[in-house]
Tab-separated table of C-alpha atoms in Angstrom:
chain	number	residue	atom	x	y	z
Z	1403	UNK	CA	127.958	9.081	-39.060
Z	1404	UNK	CA	127.391	5.678	-40.599
Z	1405	UNK	CA	126.367	2.787	-38.373
Z	1406	UNK	CA	129.383	0.577	-38.944
Z	1407	UNK	CA	131.955	-0.974	-36.650
Z	1408	UNK	CA	134.785	1.253	-37.931
Z	1409	UNK	CA	132.791	4.331	-36.886
Z	1410	UNK	CA	133.337	3.277	-33.262
Z	1411	UNK	CA	137.013	4.045	-33.718
Z	1412	UNK	CA	136.651	7.377	-35.503
Z	1413	UNK	CA	137.189	10.660	-33.628
Z	1414	UNK	CA	134.482	13.238	-32.944
Z	1415	UNK	CA	134.259	16.685	-31.350
Z	1416	UNK	CA	131.900	17.805	-28.577
Z	1417	UNK	CA	132.035	21.211	-26.834
Z	1418	UNK	CA	135.425	21.823	-28.385
Z	1419	UNK	CA	136.886	18.572	-27.049
Z	1420	UNK	CA	138.136	15.996	-29.563
Z	1421	UNK	CA	137.566	12.382	-28.550
Z	1422	UNK	CA	139.725	9.714	-30.163
Z	1423	UNK	CA	136.825	7.284	-30.557
Z	1424	UNK	CA	133.329	6.473	-29.356
Z	1425	UNK	CA	134.345	3.934	-26.718
Z	1426	UNK	CA	133.711	5.008	-23.117
Z	1427	UNK	CA	134.477	3.337	-19.807
Z	1428	UNK	CA	131.588	3.448	-17.363
Z	1429	UNK	CA	132.117	4.574	-13.737
Z	1430	UNK	CA	132.771	1.765	-11.261
Z	1431	UNK	CA	133.059	2.225	-7.494
Z	1432	UNK	CA	136.429	0.940	-6.273
Z	1433	UNK	CA	136.991	2.224	-2.701
Z	1434	UNK	CA	140.780	2.427	-3.060
Z	1435	UNK	CA	141.264	6.008	-1.848
Z	1436	UNK	CA	141.912	6.039	1.929
Z	1437	UNK	CA	140.568	9.183	3.588
Z	1438	UNK	CA	139.099	10.162	0.226
Z	1439	UNK	CA	142.509	10.777	-1.354
Z	1440	UNK	CA	143.350	9.039	-4.670
Z	1441	UNK	CA	146.972	7.900	-4.587
Z	1442	UNK	CA	149.515	6.760	-7.182
Z	1443	UNK	CA	147.785	3.374	-7.516
Z	1444	UNK	CA	144.579	5.125	-8.582
Z	1445	UNK	CA	146.516	7.152	-11.148
Z	1446	UNK	CA	148.078	3.928	-12.464
Z	1447	UNK	CA	144.643	2.280	-12.699
Z	1448	UNK	CA	143.153	4.990	-14.895
Z	1449	UNK	CA	146.311	5.373	-16.982
Z	1450	UNK	CA	146.193	1.676	-17.851
Z	1451	UNK	CA	142.573	2.051	-18.980
Z	1452	UNK	CA	143.611	4.887	-21.280
Z	1453	UNK	CA	146.459	2.742	-22.609
Z	1454	UNK	CA	143.834	0.146	-23.511
Z	1455	UNK	CA	142.391	2.527	-26.066
Z	1456	UNK	CA	139.315	3.920	-24.315
Z	1457	UNK	CA	138.420	7.308	-25.767
Z	1458	UNK	CA	136.581	8.562	-22.675
Z	1459	UNK	CA	136.922	7.430	-19.062
Z	1460	UNK	CA	134.285	8.170	-16.446
Z	1461	UNK	CA	135.811	7.943	-12.976
Z	1462	UNK	CA	134.295	6.092	-10.090
Z	1463	UNK	CA	131.833	8.144	-8.076
Z	1464	UNK	CA	133.418	11.025	-6.170
Z	1465	UNK	CA	131.860	12.692	-3.145
Z	1466	UNK	CA	131.043	16.407	-3.426
Z	1467	UNK	CA	131.840	18.718	-0.465
Z	1468	UNK	CA	128.820	17.877	1.683
Z	1469	UNK	CA	129.131	16.172	5.053
Z	1470	UNK	CA	126.482	13.544	4.277
Z	1471	UNK	CA	127.405	12.756	0.677
Z	1472	UNK	CA	128.504	9.224	1.567
Z	1473	UNK	CA	129.793	6.898	4.252
Z	1474	UNK	CA	132.702	4.973	2.702
Z	1475	UNK	CA	136.044	6.455	3.878
Z	1476	UNK	CA	137.795	4.964	0.857
Z	1477	UNK	CA	135.600	6.586	-1.794
Z	1478	UNK	CA	137.509	9.524	-3.287
Z	1479	UNK	CA	136.537	13.118	-2.563
Z	1480	UNK	CA	136.229	15.865	-5.144
Z	1481	UNK	CA	137.286	18.500	-2.648
Z	1482	UNK	CA	140.240	19.249	-0.374
Z	1483	UNK	CA	143.794	20.043	-1.434
Z	1484	UNK	CA	145.173	16.504	-1.109
Z	1485	UNK	CA	142.315	14.819	-2.959
Z	1486	UNK	CA	142.378	17.366	-5.774
Z	1487	UNK	CA	146.163	17.021	-6.093
Z	1488	UNK	CA	145.631	13.269	-6.404
Z	1489	UNK	CA	143.027	13.756	-9.120
Z	1490	UNK	CA	145.330	16.143	-10.946
Z	1491	UNK	CA	147.908	13.345	-11.140
Z	1492	UNK	CA	145.210	10.987	-12.418
Z	1493	UNK	CA	144.166	13.417	-15.142
Z	1494	UNK	CA	147.747	14.154	-16.182
Z	1495	UNK	CA	148.464	10.427	-16.477
Z	1496	UNK	CA	145.400	9.813	-18.638
Z	1497	UNK	CA	146.114	12.817	-20.857
Z	1498	UNK	CA	149.687	11.666	-21.358
Z	1499	UNK	CA	148.422	8.511	-23.062
Z	1500	UNK	CA	147.975	8.898	-26.802
Z	1501	UNK	CA	149.787	12.206	-27.106
Z	1502	UNK	CA	151.424	10.854	-30.264
Z	1503	UNK	CA	147.947	10.316	-31.726
Z	1504	UNK	CA	145.581	13.040	-33.051
Z	1505	UNK	CA	144.155	13.370	-29.542
Z	1506	UNK	CA	144.898	12.121	-26.038
Z	1507	UNK	CA	142.522	10.086	-23.894
Z	1508	UNK	CA	139.827	12.084	-22.072
Z	1509	UNK	CA	138.471	11.705	-18.536
Z	1510	UNK	CA	135.297	12.911	-16.800
Z	1511	UNK	CA	134.609	12.955	-13.061
Z	1512	UNK	CA	131.382	11.423	-11.791
Z	1513	UNK	CA	129.882	13.413	-8.886
Z	1514	UNK	CA	128.031	11.103	-6.510
Z	1515	UNK	CA	125.829	11.987	-3.532
Z	1516	UNK	CA	124.212	8.966	-1.899
Z	1517	UNK	CA	121.453	10.853	-0.115
Z	1518	UNK	CA	119.489	8.547	2.161
Z	1519	UNK	CA	121.621	5.598	1.092
Z	1520	UNK	CA	124.511	7.164	2.979
Z	1521	UNK	CA	122.717	5.713	5.991
Z	1522	UNK	CA	122.897	2.207	4.542
Z	1523	UNK	CA	119.690	1.993	2.484
Z	1524	UNK	CA	119.341	-0.474	-0.365
Z	1525	UNK	CA	119.889	0.704	-3.972
Z	1526	UNK	CA	116.212	0.595	-4.867
Z	1527	UNK	CA	113.645	3.400	-4.595
Z	1528	UNK	CA	111.178	0.930	-3.075
Z	1529	UNK	CA	113.617	0.166	-0.254
Z	1530	UNK	CA	114.190	3.716	0.941
Z	1531	UNK	CA	112.447	6.093	3.276
Z	1532	UNK	CA	110.900	9.165	1.614
Z	1533	UNK	CA	113.020	12.277	1.142
Z	1534	UNK	CA	110.152	14.236	2.706
Z	1535	UNK	CA	110.967	16.497	5.656
Z	1536	UNK	CA	114.227	14.688	6.413
Z	1537	UNK	CA	116.088	17.230	4.269
Z	1538	UNK	CA	115.213	20.840	5.168
Z	1539	UNK	CA	115.183	23.486	2.467
Z	1540	UNK	CA	118.400	24.997	3.796
Z	1541	UNK	CA	120.124	21.622	3.488
Z	1542	UNK	CA	118.884	21.221	-0.085
Z	1543	UNK	CA	120.504	24.513	-0.990
Z	1544	UNK	CA	123.771	23.386	0.653
Z	1545	UNK	CA	123.802	20.222	-1.443
Z	1546	UNK	CA	123.071	22.128	-4.641
Z	1547	UNK	CA	125.984	24.452	-3.886
Z	1548	UNK	CA	128.143	21.375	-3.229
Z	1549	UNK	CA	127.420	20.098	-6.729
Z	1550	UNK	CA	128.572	23.431	-8.103
Z	1551	UNK	CA	131.738	23.432	-6.003
Z	1552	UNK	CA	132.555	19.874	-7.032
Z	1553	UNK	CA	132.086	20.775	-10.694
Z	1554	UNK	CA	134.425	23.748	-10.337
Z	1555	UNK	CA	136.972	21.530	-8.557
Z	1556	UNK	CA	136.821	18.987	-11.377
Z	1557	UNK	CA	137.514	21.657	-13.971
Z	1558	UNK	CA	140.370	23.084	-11.891
Z	1559	UNK	CA	141.911	19.596	-11.565
Z	1560	UNK	CA	141.973	19.291	-15.350
Z	1561	UNK	CA	139.067	16.924	-15.971
Z	1562	UNK	CA	137.595	17.216	-19.463
Z	1563	UNK	CA	134.032	17.139	-18.138
Z	1564	UNK	CA	131.741	15.888	-15.386
Z	1565	UNK	CA	128.807	13.551	-14.923
Z	1566	UNK	CA	126.194	13.932	-12.176
Z	1567	UNK	CA	125.101	10.527	-10.873
Z	1568	UNK	CA	121.310	10.643	-11.146
Z	1569	UNK	CA	120.353	6.954	-10.999
Z	1570	UNK	CA	120.216	3.843	-8.801
Z	1571	UNK	CA	118.245	5.358	-5.930
Z	1572	UNK	CA	120.887	7.928	-4.985
Z	1573	UNK	CA	120.073	11.511	-4.053
Z	1574	UNK	CA	119.046	12.992	-7.411
Z	1575	UNK	CA	117.047	9.845	-8.184
Z	1576	UNK	CA	115.383	9.997	-4.751
Z	1577	UNK	CA	113.863	13.346	-5.652
Z	1578	UNK	CA	112.528	12.008	-8.971
Z	1579	UNK	CA	110.505	9.057	-7.633
Z	1580	UNK	CA	107.079	9.372	-6.006
Z	1581	UNK	CA	107.877	6.678	-3.442
Z	1582	UNK	CA	111.032	8.383	-2.217
Z	1583	UNK	CA	109.912	11.979	-2.644
Z	1584	UNK	CA	106.851	12.665	-0.546
Z	1585	UNK	CA	107.575	16.349	-0.067
Z	1586	UNK	CA	104.750	18.864	-0.171
Z	1587	UNK	CA	106.886	21.918	-1.016
Z	1588	UNK	CA	108.298	23.098	-4.359
Z	1589	UNK	CA	110.560	20.035	-4.580
Z	1590	UNK	CA	107.759	17.464	-4.419
Z	1591	UNK	CA	104.362	16.623	-5.844
Z	1592	UNK	CA	104.024	16.557	-9.634
Z	1593	UNK	CA	106.672	15.063	-11.889
Z	1594	UNK	CA	107.798	18.540	-12.921
Z	1595	UNK	CA	108.197	19.613	-9.294
Z	1596	UNK	CA	110.097	16.422	-8.473
Z	1597	UNK	CA	112.639	17.302	-11.179
Z	1598	UNK	CA	113.416	20.675	-9.586
Z	1599	UNK	CA	116.303	19.396	-7.464
Z	1600	UNK	CA	117.983	17.763	-10.475
Z	1601	UNK	CA	117.524	20.901	-12.565
Z	1602	UNK	CA	119.017	23.133	-9.877
Z	1603	UNK	CA	121.960	20.773	-9.351
Z	1604	UNK	CA	122.676	20.859	-13.090
Z	1605	UNK	CA	122.311	24.636	-13.153
Z	1606	UNK	CA	124.750	25.000	-10.254
Z	1607	UNK	CA	127.290	22.799	-12.009
Z	1608	UNK	CA	126.885	24.641	-15.299
Z	1609	UNK	CA	127.228	28.037	-13.637
Z	1610	UNK	CA	130.429	26.858	-11.947
Z	1611	UNK	CA	132.160	25.642	-15.108
Z	1612	UNK	CA	130.833	28.013	-17.786
Z	1613	UNK	CA	128.930	27.387	-21.028
Z	1614	UNK	CA	131.684	25.664	-23.011
Z	1615	UNK	CA	132.749	22.939	-20.575
């Protein structure tokens, strides 16, 4: 690929998916899904972004199926029949845009677990309490499974891919930082050990969707 402006608008293929261009829309929290269910207005919102020519859309953060993933009742879920039906409409609307072109618009779901921030913490590792013993090992395994279930739900709803939110002081990020991860078990200590939670979350998602997704 040459580093020229026209290359931004040329298609490319990744994991068997053809993207119309190299322009992507970043995820932005909107809180327009009452009871976690994205409605027709949400479908219209993402369809209009596809009509604007974006090659890849990342959705706003979606909560995985874990009871402490987040606190905002208007953030969309990535679980439950009604929420997944809503996302299916979103995906179908985005895919319908550009069908007369070589490829339609593509859309990924961002999976977002707030961790300690679900209790109202500030989005900075320095402003949070340590992960430490607050999350028992059994709970860690439940969250990891939730990432896998959310990934499988995204694929079933028709999304072209997923993104795990691992920044901004949210759960995955909390395990990575020394100040927020003061565990003394296999999930804390050295940098390598602090990455274990992220690795296992990725592995769970990959196992749920297969090698080619």
